Amino acid sequence: LVANVSHELKTPLTAIAGFAETALETTKEKETKKYLEIIINNSKRLINIINDLLLLSNIENNSQNIQFSEVDLSKLFNNIKKLFEKRLKEKNLKFILNLDENNKKIQADLYMMEQLFINLIDNAIKYTEKGEIRINTYMKDKNKILIEVSDTGIGIPQEHIPRIFERFYVVDKSRSRESGGTGLGLSIVKHIINIHKGEILVDSKIGTGTKFIIILPVKNN
């Protein structure tokens, strides 16, 4: 039901945003421009929520049909970096990869891994105004790899950490609205990790940054 409703809502919302953008380009009245910008921003936020709902539904529906393959972490992260190059440059943020040279491959669903780390890196950039986004990988033991996604951003208050993986839970609602956040990104992350029989930990300090620690099996048993 959620997938069907989301799909049906996406087309009219995309049309609303598109026509509002066209109107914004053609009007010269400041007051009209202001209202059109509000329509566009809220339409795009709704589209982002719908896209995340569709993604979450797709992941849940296909959790029993997970497609394991060899995933090259170096290639994965370099491809994801390309998606964010513009935003990294706009904020003058460094993107640092520090991967275990001896263990760069895991058995996982490539599409789900992409969605997992796109969501984490998107959040890291969104809440970091200066410094860096860093990816580190280590072998926890011979069967598990530890992947750290850390930033030098605003951090998460400790009282919020137990709830950040809940659907639609947002720590800073006003900031989330400004950046187009949906409150579903970390729910998607948690669901993908559960499907892969992994775990995720969070270490965060206000004003210093946040580190997400993902532990995944190296091979599909």
Tab-separated table of C-alpha atoms in Angstrom:
chain	number	residue	atom	x	y	z
A	1	LEU	CA	0.000	0.000	0.000
A	2	VAL	CA	2.774	2.456	0.946
A	3	ALA	CA	4.645	1.707	-2.279
A	4	ASN	CA	1.513	2.099	-4.423
A	5	VAL	CA	0.418	5.346	-2.775
A	6	SER	CA	3.953	6.763	-2.911
A	7	HIS	CA	4.255	5.924	-6.591
A	8	GLU	CA	0.909	7.593	-7.386
A	9	LEU	CA	1.857	10.741	-5.453
A	10	LYS	CA	5.253	11.128	-7.099
A	11	THR	CA	3.984	12.058	-10.580
A	12	PRO	CA	1.682	14.964	-9.584
A	13	LEU	CA	4.253	16.308	-7.116
A	14	THR	CA	6.943	16.259	-9.793
A	15	ALA	CA	4.554	18.135	-12.099
A	16	ILE	CA	3.799	20.736	-9.396
A	17	ALA	CA	7.515	21.330	-8.769
A	18	GLY	CA	8.228	21.509	-12.496
A	19	PHE	CA	5.479	24.045	-13.285
A	20	ALA	CA	6.403	26.121	-10.228
A	21	GLU	CA	10.038	26.253	-11.394
A	22	THR	CA	8.890	27.362	-14.862
A	23	ALA	CA	6.699	30.064	-13.322
A	24	LEU	CA	9.600	31.211	-11.135
A	25	GLU	CA	11.776	31.678	-14.206
A	26	THR	CA	9.162	33.790	-15.998
A	27	THR	CA	7.808	36.006	-13.208
A	28	LYS	CA	9.448	39.255	-12.121
A	29	GLU	CA	7.379	40.031	-9.038
A	30	LYS	CA	9.333	39.539	-5.798
A	31	GLU	CA	6.301	38.507	-3.740
A	32	THR	CA	5.266	35.921	-6.333
A	33	LYS	CA	8.830	34.579	-6.488
A	34	LYS	CA	8.815	34.104	-2.703
A	35	TYR	CA	5.631	32.005	-2.760
A	36	LEU	CA	6.826	29.972	-5.748
A	37	GLU	CA	10.094	29.174	-3.971
A	38	ILE	CA	8.115	27.902	-0.957
A	39	ILE	CA	6.019	25.681	-3.266
A	40	ILE	CA	9.139	24.334	-4.979
A	41	ASN	CA	11.026	23.625	-1.732
A	42	ASN	CA	8.092	21.828	-0.102
A	43	SER	CA	7.276	19.876	-3.279
A	44	LYS	CA	10.883	18.673	-3.481
A	45	ARG	CA	10.851	17.727	0.200
A	46	LEU	CA	7.724	15.625	-0.370
A	47	ILE	CA	9.354	14.025	-3.423
A	48	ASN	CA	12.403	13.170	-1.276
A	49	ILE	CA	10.142	11.534	1.337
A	50	ILE	CA	8.340	9.557	-1.378
A	51	ASN	CA	11.649	8.423	-2.915
A	52	ASP	CA	12.851	7.211	0.494
A	53	LEU	CA	9.540	5.438	1.182
A	54	LEU	CA	9.789	3.680	-2.193
A	55	LEU	CA	13.402	2.733	-1.495
A	56	LEU	CA	12.557	1.390	1.971
A	57	SER	CA	9.608	-0.558	0.557
A	58	ASN	CA	11.793	-1.978	-2.214
A	59	ILE	CA	14.448	-3.080	0.272
A	60	GLU	CA	11.868	-4.683	2.575
A	61	ASN	CA	10.120	-6.491	-0.287
A	62	ASN	CA	13.393	-7.835	-1.640
A	63	SER	CA	15.020	-8.708	1.678
A	64	GLN	CA	14.437	-12.408	1.004
A	65	ASN	CA	15.894	-12.156	-2.506
A	66	ILE	CA	19.142	-10.396	-1.668
A	67	GLN	CA	21.662	-10.638	-4.517
A	68	PHE	CA	25.079	-11.356	-3.042
A	69	SER	CA	28.131	-10.617	-5.180
A	70	GLU	CA	31.718	-9.547	-4.681
A	71	VAL	CA	31.726	-5.849	-3.778
A	72	ASP	CA	34.970	-3.901	-4.196
A	73	LEU	CA	34.880	-1.293	-1.415
A	74	SER	CA	37.460	0.940	-3.099
A	75	LYS	CA	35.406	1.100	-6.286
A	76	LEU	CA	32.182	1.518	-4.300
A	77	PHE	CA	33.407	4.515	-2.293
A	78	ASN	CA	35.114	6.199	-5.233
A	79	ASN	CA	31.892	5.941	-7.256
A	80	ILE	CA	29.866	7.365	-4.363
A	81	LYS	CA	32.383	10.201	-3.970
A	82	LYS	CA	31.651	11.277	-7.546
A	83	LEU	CA	27.980	11.737	-6.631
A	84	PHE	CA	28.909	14.214	-3.915
A	85	GLU	CA	31.848	16.040	-5.537
A	86	LYS	CA	29.845	19.226	-6.141
A	87	ARG	CA	28.568	19.436	-2.556
A	88	LEU	CA	32.000	18.603	-1.117
A	89	LYS	CA	33.539	21.366	-3.214
A	90	GLU	CA	30.829	23.871	-2.255
A	91	LYS	CA	31.564	23.285	1.440
A	92	ASN	CA	35.318	22.868	0.913
A	93	LEU	CA	35.217	19.493	2.668
A	94	LYS	CA	37.917	16.867	2.287
A	95	PHE	CA	36.863	13.293	1.459
A	96	ILE	CA	39.429	10.841	2.795
A	97	LEU	CA	39.512	7.110	2.064
A	98	ASN	CA	41.671	4.904	4.270
A	99	LEU	CA	40.917	1.316	3.273
A	100	ASP	CA	42.549	-1.873	4.516
A	101	GLU	CA	44.829	-2.791	1.601
A	102	ASN	CA	44.522	-6.517	2.229
A	103	ASN	CA	40.728	-6.633	2.533
A	104	LYS	CA	38.901	-4.416	0.044
A	105	LYS	CA	36.218	-6.906	-1.013
A	106	ILE	CA	33.137	-8.269	0.719
A	107	GLN	CA	30.186	-10.454	-0.267
A	108	ALA	CA	27.091	-8.223	-0.226
A	109	ASP	CA	24.238	-6.826	-2.282
A	110	LEU	CA	25.864	-4.012	-4.296
A	111	TYR	CA	22.690	-1.942	-4.702
A	112	MET	CA	21.974	-2.064	-0.959
A	113	MET	CA	25.584	-1.191	-0.101
A	114	GLU	CA	25.343	1.832	-2.371
A	115	GLN	CA	22.159	3.006	-0.666
A	116	LEU	CA	23.620	2.395	2.791
A	117	PHE	CA	26.725	4.515	2.266
A	118	ILE	CA	25.028	7.163	0.108
A	119	ASN	CA	22.685	7.833	3.037
A	120	LEU	CA	25.495	7.969	5.604
A	121	ILE	CA	27.738	10.201	3.491
A	122	ASP	CA	24.808	12.437	2.540
A	123	ASN	CA	24.079	12.977	6.246
A	124	ALA	CA	27.751	13.582	7.008
A	125	ILE	CA	27.991	16.324	4.366
A	126	LYS	CA	24.626	17.806	5.366
A	127	TYR	CA	25.678	18.326	8.989
A	128	THR	CA	29.335	19.277	8.438
A	129	GLU	CA	30.310	22.857	7.622
A	130	LYS	CA	34.093	22.493	7.709
A	131	GLY	CA	36.711	19.785	7.928
A	132	GLU	CA	36.392	16.324	6.445
A	133	ILE	CA	34.409	13.200	5.742
A	134	ARG	CA	36.528	10.124	6.379
A	135	ILE	CA	36.041	6.439	5.549
A	136	ASN	CA	38.213	3.914	7.391
A	137	THR	CA	38.083	0.129	7.100
A	138	TYR	CA	39.673	-2.487	9.353
A	139	MET	CA	39.355	-6.218	9.820
A	140	LYS	CA	37.586	-6.853	13.109
A	141	ASP	CA	38.507	-10.512	12.812
A	142	LYS	CA	38.952	-12.924	9.911
A	143	ASN	CA	35.196	-13.013	9.256
A	144	LYS	CA	34.104	-9.427	9.825
A	145	ILE	CA	35.073	-6.007	8.492
A	146	LEU	CA	34.629	-2.754	10.347
A	147	ILE	CA	33.777	0.332	8.268
A	148	GLU	CA	33.837	3.769	9.867
A	149	VAL	CA	32.084	6.782	8.322
A	150	SER	CA	33.096	9.855	10.321
A	151	ASP	CA	32.704	13.606	9.978
A	152	THR	CA	33.762	16.784	11.742
A	153	GLY	CA	30.231	18.153	11.940
A	154	ILE	CA	27.834	19.404	14.576
A	155	GLY	CA	27.421	16.059	16.345
A	156	ILE	CA	24.350	14.374	17.806
A	157	PRO	CA	23.173	14.981	21.397
A	158	GLN	CA	23.535	11.780	23.430
A	159	GLU	CA	19.855	11.661	24.378
A	160	HIS	CA	18.880	11.376	20.701
A	161	ILE	CA	21.268	8.566	19.703
A	162	PRO	CA	19.028	5.658	20.865
A	163	ARG	CA	16.246	6.880	18.532
A	164	ILE	CA	18.031	8.055	15.387
A	165	PHE	CA	17.293	4.822	13.484
A	166	GLU	CA	13.535	5.159	14.004
A	167	ARG	CA	11.485	6.054	10.937
A	168	PHE	CA	10.829	9.797	10.574
A	169	TYR	CA	12.835	10.602	13.704
A	170	VAL	CA	14.693	13.883	13.203
A	171	VAL	CA	17.139	15.381	15.716
A	172	ASP	CA	17.030	18.969	14.405
A	173	LYS	CA	13.690	19.489	12.659
A	174	SER	CA	14.340	23.022	11.427
A	175	ARG	CA	17.732	22.104	9.953
A	176	SER	CA	16.288	18.965	8.416
A	177	ARG	CA	13.546	20.946	6.671
A	178	GLU	CA	16.105	23.376	5.257
A	179	SER	CA	18.286	20.572	3.903
A	180	GLY	CA	15.408	18.438	2.596
A	181	GLY	CA	15.873	15.655	5.146
A	182	THR	CA	13.157	12.999	5.362
A	183	GLY	CA	13.930	11.222	8.636
A	184	LEU	CA	14.114	7.910	6.741
A	185	GLY	CA	17.780	7.747	5.728
A	186	LEU	CA	19.079	6.094	8.885
A	187	SER	CA	16.107	3.715	8.971
A	188	ILE	CA	17.151	2.559	5.503
A	189	VAL	CA	20.745	2.175	6.714
A	190	LYS	CA	19.704	0.088	9.734
A	191	HIS	CA	17.429	-2.129	7.646
A	192	ILE	CA	20.160	-2.874	5.095
A	193	ILE	CA	22.637	-3.731	7.852
A	194	ASN	CA	20.122	-6.066	9.503
A	195	ILE	CA	19.509	-7.850	6.179
A	196	HIS	CA	23.290	-8.381	5.880
A	197	LYS	CA	23.441	-9.695	9.468
A	198	GLY	CA	25.679	-6.836	10.535
A	199	GLU	CA	25.540	-4.208	13.242
A	200	ILE	CA	25.960	-0.446	13.538
A	201	LEU	CA	27.302	1.678	16.385
A	202	VAL	CA	27.352	5.452	16.829
A	203	ASP	CA	29.959	7.628	18.523
A	204	SER	CA	29.191	11.349	18.543
A	205	LYS	CA	30.241	14.509	20.376
A	206	ILE	CA	28.558	17.889	20.046
A	207	GLY	CA	30.729	20.307	18.059
A	208	THR	CA	33.299	17.618	17.259
A	209	GLY	CA	31.582	15.222	14.870
A	210	THR	CA	29.916	11.852	14.448
A	211	LYS	CA	31.247	8.413	13.654
A	212	PHE	CA	29.085	5.557	12.394
A	213	ILE	CA	30.754	2.172	12.844
A	214	ILE	CA	29.411	-0.583	10.612
A	215	ILE	CA	30.397	-4.202	11.177
A	216	LEU	CA	29.641	-6.569	8.289
A	217	PRO	CA	30.432	-10.195	7.525
A	218	VAL	CA	33.127	-10.461	4.853
A	219	LYS	CA	31.454	-13.481	3.248
A	220	ASN	CA	27.859	-14.634	2.828
A	221	ASN	CA	27.412	-17.841	4.758
